Amino acid sequence: MPSERSTYDLVIAANRLPVDRVTADDGTVEIRRSPGGLVTAMESVMRDHDGAWVGWAGETGDAPEPFDDGGIHLHPVGLSAEDVAFYYEGFSNDTLWPIYHDVIVPASFHRDWWQAYQRVNQRFAEAVAALAAPGATVWVHDYQLQLVPAMLRRLRPDVRIGWFDHIPFPPVELFAQLPWRSQLLEGLLGADFLGFQRQADARNFVRACRQLLQARTKRDLVHVEGSSRTVRAAAIPISVDFKGLERLAKQPEVMARSAQIRESLGNPKVLMLGVDRLDYTKGIRHRLKAYEELLVEGRFSPPDVTLVQVATPSRERVGAYRTLRGEIEQTVGRINGEYSRIGAPAVHYLHHSYPREEMAALFQAADVMLVTPLRDGMNLVAKEYVTCRHDLGGALVLSEFTGAWHELHQAFACNPHDIEGLKQAMVRAVNTPAKDRQRIMQALRRRVSDHDVQRWAARYLAALRSAPDRPRLEQVADAPAAPDPQAAEASPDPVVAP
Ligand code: GDG
């Protein structure tokens, strides 16, 4: 049943609702949790607020009626099949996603995709404008909705608008490739406050405004030309629901399932685990290559060592994702053909999505967690892994190209492009004495528990609510000369110290 209220003091706008409505062939409707890091994070935040969430419900055609789920008012936005193909799969995932992730695959530029992106962003802005109470706080999420802040400000100048970037913000040298770069920056500058995962992302944004819009900027502030407004861009790194997830991981059924998983894998001495959406940014191919070389060299061999790779299905209609899936499945087949023994596969490859309980059990079962993205805004899996290790067991191999590495630098760091270095990090994670691994795990857990998702949301909302009280550009003292972090971000070398 939808709630009686018609407007809300807090409105979230994100491409997807936290649940999908799936209509089966027999017409029955099922509500399913939708995948991905944004939903994981925001779901736990919304439980503490009486708010509304505007987003797509996952089926094409007319929007279903608004409905309530888990105490959140859900307001679906309708997307046609063409909207999904052009706005979502096209512009969001085949234009913006590659540009914002270091052009790991080439980006495609199509003007009709851009038209659809503008059209859908306008639809979101109108839906939010209708739901927001006078003076409401509106929190817009991610790269799919970068035009919403300015569109919403035109419709509802009374509301406070924040935007959070879940993915990296690219160096201006890459961002500048976008034919619609100015419109995207102007869209974002409709917000009062812009949040990013890393300082380097916020600085990349400010620098793009300076260079491409000729905007006046000072430190983390951008002056909006033709208005008296300044917009702040700052890093507020996202996190996980530490208490909730740890509670789940401590449940006896979850711990028993973890032991059962190890048992069914033949109780290997070392269980390695990867958990990723099947995405080229996640470095799955590099991870498999390093693992295969360790098998070739005889440094790892099943059944003593085995790798479980969960590859959650993702964006399967986008060409680059189909190609990636083919490559990964071929590689897994080759590795297993060469190195598996009967009853002891070298790689257990699972192209499925699992319930949260199963994920927590897998995390507990894994001796070494491999998080090796080529570029990742944050990577919640790294934080979830350490959260689940209340036994202080396990070791985290973590790419320097994730936002998480900037907080979890005690982890076994790796540059996934450097296969030799990646192999060394994997071997070090296995060979480090248990006592030292426990000390590392304790430090990692302390960081995540002190900076959980509730703290992230509170910090974000406090920054957003105080944004208009921020000093005007002229009143900000000049910052002391600091090293230019953009220079480091623009190079493939992640030399920014955590
Ligand atoms: C974007 C940014 C940023 C995965 N498979 C299953 C499952 N998952 C959950 C994980 C985790 C989430 O999905 C994935 O989050 P990540 O952060 O790893 O990655 P993205 O989806 O790319 O998220 C990322 C994030 O937004 C948040 O800001 O960190 O950088 O790219 O929570 O556990 N969950 C379940 N079954 C699965 O099979 N239940």
Tab-separated table of N, CA, C and O in Angstrom, residues 1-40:
chain	number	residue	atom	x	y	z
A	1	MET	N	0.853	-1.209	0.000
A	1	MET	CA	0.000	0.000	0.000
A	1	MET	C	0.884	1.254	0.000
A	1	MET	O	1.780	1.390	0.822
A	2	PRO	N	0.631	2.222	-0.910
A	2	PRO	CA	1.394	3.464	-0.831
A	2	PRO	C	1.002	4.276	0.397
A	2	PRO	O	-0.123	4.182	0.870
A	3	SER	N	1.938	5.080	0.927
A	3	SER	CA	1.609	5.865	2.114
A	3	SER	C	0.662	6.996	1.733
A	3	SER	O	0.549	7.384	0.578
A	4	GLU	N	-0.004	7.567	2.774
A	4	GLU	CA	-1.014	8.609	2.558
A	4	GLU	C	-0.367	9.931	2.148
A	4	GLU	O	-0.971	10.752	1.492
A	5	ARG	N	0.905	10.123	2.588
A	5	ARG	CA	1.523	11.422	2.384
A	5	ARG	C	1.783	11.685	0.917
A	5	ARG	O	1.975	10.781	0.134
A	6	SER	N	1.823	13.003	0.555
A	6	SER	CA	2.084	13.270	-0.856
A	6	SER	C	3.422	13.955	-1.066
A	6	SER	O	3.955	13.941	-2.165
A	7	THR	N	3.985	14.591	-0.017
A	7	THR	CA	5.315	15.184	-0.184
A	7	THR	C	6.225	14.767	0.973
A	7	THR	O	5.752	14.383	2.041
A	8	TYR	N	7.535	14.874	0.739
A	8	TYR	CA	8.520	14.328	1.694
A	8	TYR	C	9.643	15.339	1.934
A	8	TYR	O	10.032	16.075	1.029
A	9	ASP	N	10.194	15.297	3.150
A	9	ASP	CA	11.296	16.213	3.492
A	9	ASP	C	12.628	15.718	2.947
A	9	ASP	O	13.572	16.485	2.814
A	10	LEU	N	12.713	14.398	2.697
A	10	LEU	CA	13.937	13.852	2.093
A	10	LEU	C	13.537	13.026	0.872
A	10	LEU	O	12.736	12.096	0.978
A	11	VAL	N	14.070	13.402	-0.267
A	11	VAL	CA	13.780	12.645	-1.490
A	11	VAL	C	15.106	12.202	-2.105
A	11	VAL	O	16.013	13.015	-2.300
A	12	ILE	N	15.191	10.901	-2.386
A	12	ILE	CA	16.366	10.335	-3.053
A	12	ILE	C	16.010	10.142	-4.529
A	12	ILE	O	14.910	9.671	-4.829
A	13	ALA	N	16.915	10.475	-5.415
A	13	ALA	CA	16.727	10.122	-6.830
A	13	ALA	C	17.921	9.300	-7.268
A	13	ALA	O	19.072	9.732	-7.109
A	14	ALA	N	17.661	8.092	-7.757
A	14	ALA	CA	18.727	7.227	-8.265
A	14	ALA	C	18.156	6.481	-9.462
A	14	ALA	O	16.939	6.270	-9.527
A	15	ASN	N	19.017	6.084	-10.375
A	15	ASN	CA	18.528	5.414	-11.580
A	15	ASN	C	17.576	4.274	-11.246
A	15	ASN	O	16.508	4.165	-11.810
A	16	ARG	N	17.988	3.433	-10.282
A	16	ARG	CA	17.158	2.273	-9.922
A	16	ARG	C	16.521	2.434	-8.561
A	16	ARG	O	17.130	2.988	-7.640
A	17	LEU	N	15.310	1.933	-8.419
A	17	LEU	CA	14.729	1.785	-7.090
A	17	LEU	C	15.477	0.663	-6.376
A	17	LEU	O	16.100	-0.178	-7.023
A	18	PRO	N	15.378	0.606	-5.042
A	18	PRO	CA	16.107	-0.466	-4.348
A	18	PRO	C	15.525	-1.849	-4.599
A	18	PRO	O	16.159	-2.848	-4.308
A	19	VAL	N	14.293	-1.898	-5.100
A	19	VAL	CA	13.712	-3.196	-5.468
A	19	VAL	C	13.183	-3.122	-6.896
A	19	VAL	O	12.818	-2.061	-7.380
A	20	ASP	N	13.181	-4.241	-7.566
A	20	ASP	CA	12.615	-4.341	-8.909
A	20	ASP	C	11.247	-4.988	-8.822
A	20	ASP	O	11.043	-5.895	-8.013
A	21	ARG	N	10.322	-4.528	-9.672
A	21	ARG	CA	9.045	-5.237	-9.800
A	21	ARG	C	9.158	-6.114	-11.028
A	21	ARG	O	9.386	-5.635	-12.127
A	22	VAL	N	9.048	-7.405	-10.829
A	22	VAL	CA	9.214	-8.328	-11.951
A	22	VAL	C	7.885	-9.028	-12.197
A	22	VAL	O	7.336	-9.669	-11.297
A	23	THR	N	7.348	-8.871	-13.434
A	23	THR	CA	6.091	-9.536	-13.763
A	23	THR	C	6.397	-10.851	-14.464
A	23	THR	O	7.064	-10.881	-15.499
A	24	ALA	N	5.923	-11.945	-13.877
A	24	ALA	CA	6.157	-13.269	-14.477
A	24	ALA	C	5.196	-13.485	-15.647
A	24	ALA	O	4.268	-12.697	-15.859
A	25	ASP	N	5.449	-14.554	-16.431
A	25	ASP	CA	4.611	-14.834	-17.608
A	25	ASP	C	3.138	-15.005	-17.229
A	25	ASP	O	2.243	-14.666	-17.993
A	26	ASP	N	2.887	-15.556	-16.024
A	26	ASP	CA	1.490	-15.754	-15.607
A	26	ASP	C	0.881	-14.486	-15.000
A	26	ASP	O	-0.224	-14.510	-14.461
A	27	GLY	N	1.600	-13.351	-15.087
A	27	GLY	CA	1.051	-12.074	-14.625
A	27	GLY	C	1.299	-11.780	-13.154
A	27	GLY	O	1.030	-10.667	-12.696
A	28	THR	N	1.842	-12.733	-12.406
A	28	THR	CA	2.088	-12.457	-10.983
A	28	THR	C	3.289	-11.505	-10.849
A	28	THR	O	4.230	-11.547	-11.654
A	29	VAL	N	3.204	-10.641	-9.842
A	29	VAL	CA	4.241	-9.625	-9.653
A	29	VAL	C	5.104	-10.005	-8.459
A	29	VAL	O	4.614	-10.334	-7.393
A	30	GLU	N	6.421	-9.954	-8.692
A	30	GLU	CA	7.348	-10.287	-7.610
A	30	GLU	C	8.221	-9.060	-7.351
A	30	GLU	O	8.609	-8.347	-8.288
A	31	ILE	N	8.507	-8.794	-6.065
A	31	ILE	CA	9.397	-7.673	-5.720
A	31	ILE	C	10.769	-8.270	-5.413
A	31	ILE	O	10.897	-9.101	-4.524
A	32	ARG	N	11.791	-7.831	-6.149
A	32	ARG	CA	13.141	-8.384	-5.958
A	32	ARG	C	14.121	-7.256	-5.698
A	32	ARG	O	14.060	-6.225	-6.371
A	33	ARG	N	15.032	-7.487	-4.779
A	33	ARG	CA	16.051	-6.487	-4.474
A	33	ARG	C	16.911	-6.278	-5.720
A	33	ARG	O	17.342	-7.232	-6.349
A	34	SER	N	17.162	-4.995	-6.086
A	34	SER	CA	17.973	-4.784	-7.288
A	34	SER	C	19.460	-4.758	-6.923
A	34	SER	O	19.825	-4.436	-5.797
A	35	PRO	N	20.316	-5.111	-7.891
A	35	PRO	CA	21.734	-5.319	-7.566
A	35	PRO	C	22.532	-4.019	-7.469
A	35	PRO	O	22.046	-2.965	-7.853
A	36	GLY	N	23.761	-4.117	-6.965
A	36	GLY	CA	24.709	-3.006	-7.054
A	36	GLY	C	24.989	-2.307	-5.734
A	36	GLY	O	24.259	-2.425	-4.755
A	37	GLY	N	26.099	-1.573	-5.759
A	37	GLY	CA	26.627	-0.948	-4.560
A	37	GLY	C	25.785	0.208	-4.040
A	37	GLY	O	25.670	0.396	-2.823
A	38	LEU	N	25.186	0.979	-4.945
A	38	LEU	CA	24.404	2.139	-4.510
A	38	LEU	C	23.230	1.702	-3.641
A	38	LEU	O	22.991	2.241	-2.565
A	39	VAL	N	22.516	0.694	-4.115
A	39	VAL	CA	21.353	0.197	-3.383
A	39	VAL	C	21.785	-0.368	-2.040
A	39	VAL	O	21.175	-0.091	-0.998
A	40	THR	N	22.861	-1.142	-2.031
A	40	THR	CA	23.362	-1.720	-0.783
A	40	THR	C	23.567	-0.627	0.259
A	40	THR	O	23.173	-0.756	1.422
